[in-house]
CSV table of C-alpha atoms in Angstrom, one decimal:
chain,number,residue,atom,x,y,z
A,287,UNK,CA,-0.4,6.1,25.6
A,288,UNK,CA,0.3,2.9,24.5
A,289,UNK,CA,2.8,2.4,21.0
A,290,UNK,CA,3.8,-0.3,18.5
A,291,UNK,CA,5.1,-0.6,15.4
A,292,UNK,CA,3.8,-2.0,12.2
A,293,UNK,CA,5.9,-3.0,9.3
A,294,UNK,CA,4.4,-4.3,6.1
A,295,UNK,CA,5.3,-6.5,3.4
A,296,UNK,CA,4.3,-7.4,0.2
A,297,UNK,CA,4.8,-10.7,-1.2
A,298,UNK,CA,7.5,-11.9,-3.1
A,299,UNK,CA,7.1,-11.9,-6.6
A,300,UNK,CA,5.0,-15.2,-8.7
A,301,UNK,CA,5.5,-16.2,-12.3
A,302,UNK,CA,1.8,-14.4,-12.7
A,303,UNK,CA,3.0,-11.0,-11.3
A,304,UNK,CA,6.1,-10.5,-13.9
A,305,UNK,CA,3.4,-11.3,-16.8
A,306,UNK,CA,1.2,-8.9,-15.4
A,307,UNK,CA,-1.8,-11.5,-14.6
A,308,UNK,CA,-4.4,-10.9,-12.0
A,309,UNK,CA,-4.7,-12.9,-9.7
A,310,UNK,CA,-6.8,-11.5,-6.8
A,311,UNK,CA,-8.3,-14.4,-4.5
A,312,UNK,CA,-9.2,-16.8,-7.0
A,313,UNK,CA,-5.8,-17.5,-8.8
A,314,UNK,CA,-3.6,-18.9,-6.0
A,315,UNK,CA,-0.4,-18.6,-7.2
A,316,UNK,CA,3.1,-20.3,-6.1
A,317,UNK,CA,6.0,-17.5,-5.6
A,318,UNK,CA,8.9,-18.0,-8.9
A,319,UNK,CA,12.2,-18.6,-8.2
A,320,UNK,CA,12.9,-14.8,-7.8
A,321,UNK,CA,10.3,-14.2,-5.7
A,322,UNK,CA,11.7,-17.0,-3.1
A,323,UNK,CA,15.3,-15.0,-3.5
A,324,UNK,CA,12.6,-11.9,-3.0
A,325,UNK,CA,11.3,-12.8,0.4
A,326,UNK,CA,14.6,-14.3,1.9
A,327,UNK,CA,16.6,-10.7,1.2
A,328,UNK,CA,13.7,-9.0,2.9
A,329,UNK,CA,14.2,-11.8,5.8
A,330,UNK,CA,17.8,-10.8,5.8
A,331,UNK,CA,17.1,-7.5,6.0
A,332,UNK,CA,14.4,-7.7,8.6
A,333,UNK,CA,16.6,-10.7,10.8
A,334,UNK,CA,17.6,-8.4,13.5
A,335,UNK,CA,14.1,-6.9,14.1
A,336,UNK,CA,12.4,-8.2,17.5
A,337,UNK,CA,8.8,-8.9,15.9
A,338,UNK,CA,6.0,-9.9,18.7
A,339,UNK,CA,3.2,-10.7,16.7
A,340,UNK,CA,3.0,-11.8,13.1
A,341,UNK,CA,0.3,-11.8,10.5
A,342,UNK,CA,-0.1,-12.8,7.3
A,343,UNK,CA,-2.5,-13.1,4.5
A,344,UNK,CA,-4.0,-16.5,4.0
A,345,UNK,CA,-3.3,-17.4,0.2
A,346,UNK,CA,0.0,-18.8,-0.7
A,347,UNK,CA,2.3,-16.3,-1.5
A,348,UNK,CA,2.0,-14.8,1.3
A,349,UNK,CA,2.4,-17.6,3.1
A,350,UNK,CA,5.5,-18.6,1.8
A,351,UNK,CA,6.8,-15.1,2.0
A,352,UNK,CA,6.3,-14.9,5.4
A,353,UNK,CA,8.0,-18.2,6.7
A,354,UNK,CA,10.7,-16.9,4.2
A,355,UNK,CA,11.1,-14.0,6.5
A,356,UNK,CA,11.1,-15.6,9.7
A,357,UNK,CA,13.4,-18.3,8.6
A,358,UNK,CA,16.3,-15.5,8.4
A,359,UNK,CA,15.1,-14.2,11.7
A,360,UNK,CA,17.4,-13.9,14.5
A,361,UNK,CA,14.9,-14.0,16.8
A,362,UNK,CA,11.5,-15.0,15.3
A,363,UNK,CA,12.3,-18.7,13.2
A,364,UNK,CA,10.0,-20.1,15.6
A,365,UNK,CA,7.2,-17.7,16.2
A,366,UNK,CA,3.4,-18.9,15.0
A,367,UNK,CA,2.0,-17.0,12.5
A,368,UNK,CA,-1.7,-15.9,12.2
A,369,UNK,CA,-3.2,-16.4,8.9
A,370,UNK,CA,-5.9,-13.6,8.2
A,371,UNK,CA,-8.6,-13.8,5.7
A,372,UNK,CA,-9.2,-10.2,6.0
A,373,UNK,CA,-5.5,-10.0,4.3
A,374,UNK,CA,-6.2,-11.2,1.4
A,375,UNK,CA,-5.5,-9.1,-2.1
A,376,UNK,CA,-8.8,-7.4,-3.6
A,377,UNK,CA,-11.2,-9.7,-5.2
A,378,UNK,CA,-11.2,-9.2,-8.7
A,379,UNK,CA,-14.1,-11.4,-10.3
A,380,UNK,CA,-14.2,-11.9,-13.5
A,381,UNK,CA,-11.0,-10.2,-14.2
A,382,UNK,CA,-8.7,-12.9,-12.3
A,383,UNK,CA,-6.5,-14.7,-14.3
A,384,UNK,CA,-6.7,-12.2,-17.1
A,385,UNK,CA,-4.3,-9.9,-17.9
A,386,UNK,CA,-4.1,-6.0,-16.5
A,387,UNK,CA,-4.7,-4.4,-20.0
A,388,UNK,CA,-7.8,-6.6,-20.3
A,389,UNK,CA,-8.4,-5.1,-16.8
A,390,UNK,CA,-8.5,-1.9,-18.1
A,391,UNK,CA,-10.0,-2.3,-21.1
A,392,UNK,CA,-13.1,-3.6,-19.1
A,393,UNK,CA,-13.1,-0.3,-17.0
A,394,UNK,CA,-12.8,1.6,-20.5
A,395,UNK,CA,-15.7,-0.1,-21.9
A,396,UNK,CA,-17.6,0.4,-18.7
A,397,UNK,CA,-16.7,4.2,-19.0
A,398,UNK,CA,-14.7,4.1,-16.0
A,399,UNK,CA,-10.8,3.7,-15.1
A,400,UNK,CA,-9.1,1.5,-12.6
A,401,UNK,CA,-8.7,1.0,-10.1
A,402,UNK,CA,-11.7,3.0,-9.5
A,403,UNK,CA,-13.5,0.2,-11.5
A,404,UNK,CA,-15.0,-3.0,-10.4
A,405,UNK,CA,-15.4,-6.2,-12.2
A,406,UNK,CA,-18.4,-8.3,-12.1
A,407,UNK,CA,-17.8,-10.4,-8.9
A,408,UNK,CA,-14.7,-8.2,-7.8
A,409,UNK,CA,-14.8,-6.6,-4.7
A,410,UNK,CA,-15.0,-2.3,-4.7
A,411,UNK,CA,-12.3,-0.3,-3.3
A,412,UNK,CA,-14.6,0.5,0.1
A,413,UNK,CA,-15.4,-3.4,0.3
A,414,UNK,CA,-11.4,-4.0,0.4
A,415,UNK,CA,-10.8,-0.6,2.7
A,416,UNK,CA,-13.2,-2.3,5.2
A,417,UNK,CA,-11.7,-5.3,5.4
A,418,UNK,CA,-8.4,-3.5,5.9
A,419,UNK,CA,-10.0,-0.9,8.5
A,420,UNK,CA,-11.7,-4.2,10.3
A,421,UNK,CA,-8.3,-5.7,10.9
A,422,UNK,CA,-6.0,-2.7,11.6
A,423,UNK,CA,-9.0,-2.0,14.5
A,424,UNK,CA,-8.8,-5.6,15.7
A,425,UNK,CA,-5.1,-5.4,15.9
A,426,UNK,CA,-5.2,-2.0,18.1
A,427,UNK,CA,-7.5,-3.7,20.4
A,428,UNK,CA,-5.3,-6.5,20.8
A,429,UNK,CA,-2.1,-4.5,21.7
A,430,UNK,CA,-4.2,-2.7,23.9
A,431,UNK,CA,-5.8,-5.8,25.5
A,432,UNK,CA,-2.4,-7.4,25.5
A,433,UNK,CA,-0.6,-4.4,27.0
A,434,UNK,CA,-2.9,-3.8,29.8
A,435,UNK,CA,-2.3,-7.5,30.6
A,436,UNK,CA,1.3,-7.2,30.8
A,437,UNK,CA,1.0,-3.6,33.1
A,438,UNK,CA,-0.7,-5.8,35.7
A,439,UNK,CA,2.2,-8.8,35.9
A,440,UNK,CA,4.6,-6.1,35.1
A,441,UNK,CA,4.2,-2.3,36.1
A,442,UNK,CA,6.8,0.4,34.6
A,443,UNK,CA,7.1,1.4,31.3
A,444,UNK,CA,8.3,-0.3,28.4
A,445,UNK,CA,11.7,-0.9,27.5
A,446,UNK,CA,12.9,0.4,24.2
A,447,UNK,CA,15.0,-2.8,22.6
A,448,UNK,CA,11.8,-3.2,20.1
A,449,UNK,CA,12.3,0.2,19.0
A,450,UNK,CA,16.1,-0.6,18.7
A,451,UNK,CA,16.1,-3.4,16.8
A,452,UNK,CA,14.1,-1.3,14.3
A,453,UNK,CA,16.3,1.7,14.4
A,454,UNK,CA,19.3,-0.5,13.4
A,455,UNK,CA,17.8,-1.0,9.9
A,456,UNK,CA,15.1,1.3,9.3
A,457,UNK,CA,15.9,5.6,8.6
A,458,UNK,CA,14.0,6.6,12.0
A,459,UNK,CA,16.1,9.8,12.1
A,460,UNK,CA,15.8,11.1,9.0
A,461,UNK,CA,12.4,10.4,7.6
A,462,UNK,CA,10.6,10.9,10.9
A,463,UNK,CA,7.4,13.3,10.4
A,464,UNK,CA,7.0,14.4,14.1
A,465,UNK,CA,7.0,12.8,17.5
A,466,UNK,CA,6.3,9.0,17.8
A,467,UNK,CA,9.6,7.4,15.9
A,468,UNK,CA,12.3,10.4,17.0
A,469,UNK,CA,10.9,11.4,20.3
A,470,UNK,CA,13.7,9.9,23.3
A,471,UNK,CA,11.1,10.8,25.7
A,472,UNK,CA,8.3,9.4,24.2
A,473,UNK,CA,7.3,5.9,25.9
A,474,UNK,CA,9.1,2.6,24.3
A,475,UNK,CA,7.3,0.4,22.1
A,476,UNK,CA,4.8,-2.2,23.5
A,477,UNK,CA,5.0,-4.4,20.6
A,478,UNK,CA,6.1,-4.9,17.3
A,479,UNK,CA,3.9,-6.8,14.6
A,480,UNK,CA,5.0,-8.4,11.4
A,481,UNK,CA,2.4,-7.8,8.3
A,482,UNK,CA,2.5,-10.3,4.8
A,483,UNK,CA,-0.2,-8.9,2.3
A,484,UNK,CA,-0.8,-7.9,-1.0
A,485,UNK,CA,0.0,-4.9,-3.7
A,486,UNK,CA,-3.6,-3.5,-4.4
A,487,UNK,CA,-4.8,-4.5,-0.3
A,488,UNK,CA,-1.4,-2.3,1.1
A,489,UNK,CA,-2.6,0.6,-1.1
A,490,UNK,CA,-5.8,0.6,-0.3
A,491,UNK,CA,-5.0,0.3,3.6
A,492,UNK,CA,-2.5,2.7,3.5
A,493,UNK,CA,-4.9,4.9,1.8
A,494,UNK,CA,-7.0,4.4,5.1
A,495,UNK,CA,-3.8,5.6,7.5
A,496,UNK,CA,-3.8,8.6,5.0
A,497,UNK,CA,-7.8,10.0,4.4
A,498,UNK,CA,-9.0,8.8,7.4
A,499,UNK,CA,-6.7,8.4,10.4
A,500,UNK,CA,-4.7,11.4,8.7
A,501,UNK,CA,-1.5,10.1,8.7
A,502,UNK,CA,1.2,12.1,9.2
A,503,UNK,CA,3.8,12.4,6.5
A,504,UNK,CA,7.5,13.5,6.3
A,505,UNK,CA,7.8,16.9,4.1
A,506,UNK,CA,9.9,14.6,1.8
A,507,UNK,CA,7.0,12.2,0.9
A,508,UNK,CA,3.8,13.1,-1.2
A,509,UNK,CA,0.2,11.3,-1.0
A,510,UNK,CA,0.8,10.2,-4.6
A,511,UNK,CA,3.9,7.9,-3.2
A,512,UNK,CA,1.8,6.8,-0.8
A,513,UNK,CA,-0.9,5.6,-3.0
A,514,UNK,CA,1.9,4.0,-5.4
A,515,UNK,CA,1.9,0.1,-5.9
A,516,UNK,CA,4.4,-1.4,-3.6
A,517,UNK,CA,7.2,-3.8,-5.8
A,518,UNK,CA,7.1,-7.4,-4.6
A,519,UNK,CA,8.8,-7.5,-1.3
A,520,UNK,CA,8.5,-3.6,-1.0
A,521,UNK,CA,8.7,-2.7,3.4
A,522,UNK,CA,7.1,0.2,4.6
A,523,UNK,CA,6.9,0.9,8.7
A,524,UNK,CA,4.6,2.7,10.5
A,525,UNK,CA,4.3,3.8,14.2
A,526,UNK,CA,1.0,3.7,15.9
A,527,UNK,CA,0.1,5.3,19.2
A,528,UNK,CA,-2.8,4.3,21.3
A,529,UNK,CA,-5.5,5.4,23.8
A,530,UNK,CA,-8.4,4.2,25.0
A,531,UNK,CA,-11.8,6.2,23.4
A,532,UNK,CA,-9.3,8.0,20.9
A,533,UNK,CA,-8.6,6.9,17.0
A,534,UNK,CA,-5.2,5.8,16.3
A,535,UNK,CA,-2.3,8.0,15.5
A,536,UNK,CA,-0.4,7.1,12.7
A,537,UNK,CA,3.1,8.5,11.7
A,538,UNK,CA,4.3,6.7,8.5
A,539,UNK,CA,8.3,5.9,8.7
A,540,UNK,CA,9.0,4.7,5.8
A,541,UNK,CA,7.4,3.7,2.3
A,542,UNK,CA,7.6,0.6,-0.3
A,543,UNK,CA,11.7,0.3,1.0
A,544,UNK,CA,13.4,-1.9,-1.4
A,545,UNK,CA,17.2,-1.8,-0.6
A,546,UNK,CA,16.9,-5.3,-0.2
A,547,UNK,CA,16.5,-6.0,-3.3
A,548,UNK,CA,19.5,-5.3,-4.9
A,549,UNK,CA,20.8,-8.4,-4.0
A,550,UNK,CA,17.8,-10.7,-5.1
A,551,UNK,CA,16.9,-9.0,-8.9
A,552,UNK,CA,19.6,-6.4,-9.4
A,553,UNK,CA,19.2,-2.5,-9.3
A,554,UNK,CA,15.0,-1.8,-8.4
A,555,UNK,CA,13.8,-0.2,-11.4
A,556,UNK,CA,11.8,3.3,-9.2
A,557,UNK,CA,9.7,4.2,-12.5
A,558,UNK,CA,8.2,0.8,-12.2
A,559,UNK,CA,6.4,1.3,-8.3
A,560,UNK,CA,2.9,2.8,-10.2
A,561,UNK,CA,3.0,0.4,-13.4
A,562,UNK,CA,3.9,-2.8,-11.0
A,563,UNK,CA,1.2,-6.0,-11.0
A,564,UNK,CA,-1.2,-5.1,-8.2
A,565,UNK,CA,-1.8,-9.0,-6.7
């Protein structure tokens, strides 16, 4: 069994986002002043965590997000990031640029709610879970790949100073569901990868770990949090275990985490995670 850990991000806030403005793929964005002070407390936050791979959505937001990150990184300033089409937030069509309400009044005129609705030239919610299904299985195959690789140059099990360097920051003890994140005898981490994406895309991905990889969720936590809109800059971890000719296991850590925040925008506002601006 091979193991790594995924932590995700969502970008920073953009001027567009606090009007509650679609933006989707179409409306490329810049991140606001808070959203800059956004991505470099999550970088604080994240600086001590030993990331071996990161990935990030190709639109600019995310982009700057992520280099904000890494340029509070201990360890990763210098690592190259891999810019992902399949990242990218939902397509929304017509709707991008245009306000949320007008959003919904579409999908009300249309007889049909969001996000459940699709706007002409938007992409559906399966379209979007493929893309984020295609690129969680090209990522397993890559640790895998990469893993094997290493065995050969390498033989003996994995240390666990990847799996440290998240246990410093992230609540492995007490949120833990089962046997991946707690588990001293279960094998040390062959990698830890570094995700930048976006509000509607998380959900719907995370929606994927949940209905179709079963997920496996701490008695604390229901679906409906885990189907909640992360806040900009929100960090949720996940553990993944691998095994050739098996699906992934997932065991979700921790959800939409926004301690960080205090320092960038003052108190997070918790009533606000399923009213936030999607993209």
């Amino acid at each position: 069994m091979k193991r790594f850990s995924l932590t995700v991000v969502r970008h920073g806030e953009t001027r567009l986002n606090k009007e509650k403005i679609l933006q989707g793929q179409g409306i490329d964005e810049p991140l606001s002043e808070t959203g800059f002070k956004q991505a470099a407390a999550a970088g604080r936050f994240l600086s001590n965590v030993k990331f071996t791979h990161v990935f990030s959505s190709d639109l600019t937001r995310t982009k700057q997000t992520v280099h904000a990150i890494l340029e509070e990184s201990k360890f990763c300033k210098d690592m190259t990031v891999n810019y992902d089409s399949r990242l990218r937030e939902r397509k929304y069509g017509a709707a991008e640029g245009k306000a949320l309400s007008e959003l919904r009044a579409m999908a009300r005129a249309a007889g049909e709610e969001c996000p459940v609705f699709t706007p002409p030239g938007g992409e559906t919610l399966d379209q979007v879970k493929t893309r984020g299904k295609d690129f969680f299985e090209f990522l397993c195959q890559l640790i895998l790949k990469e893993a094997g690789q290493k065995e050969q140059l390498s033989p003996g099990a994995p240390s666990k100073c990847l799996e440290t360097s998240l246990a410093e920051i992230f609540p492995l003890g007490n949120n833990c569901s089962s046997k991946f994140g707690c588990n001293r005898d279960a094998p040390g981490l062959v990698a830890s990868v570094l995700v930048v994406s976006h509000g509607a895309y998380m959900r719907s991905l995370f929606g994927y770990f949940l209905s179709d990889l079963k997920c496996s969720l701490p008695a604390t936590f229901s679906q409906s949090e885990l189907m909640s809109v992360s806040p900009n800059t929100g960090i949720s971890l996940f553990f993944i275990s691998l095994e050739e000719g098996k699906e992934p296991e997932v065991e979700f850590v921790c959800l939409n985490l926004q301690e960080h925040l205090n320092e960038a925008t003052g108190p997070p506002k918790v009533a606000a995670l399923n009213s936030a601006s999607e993209s």
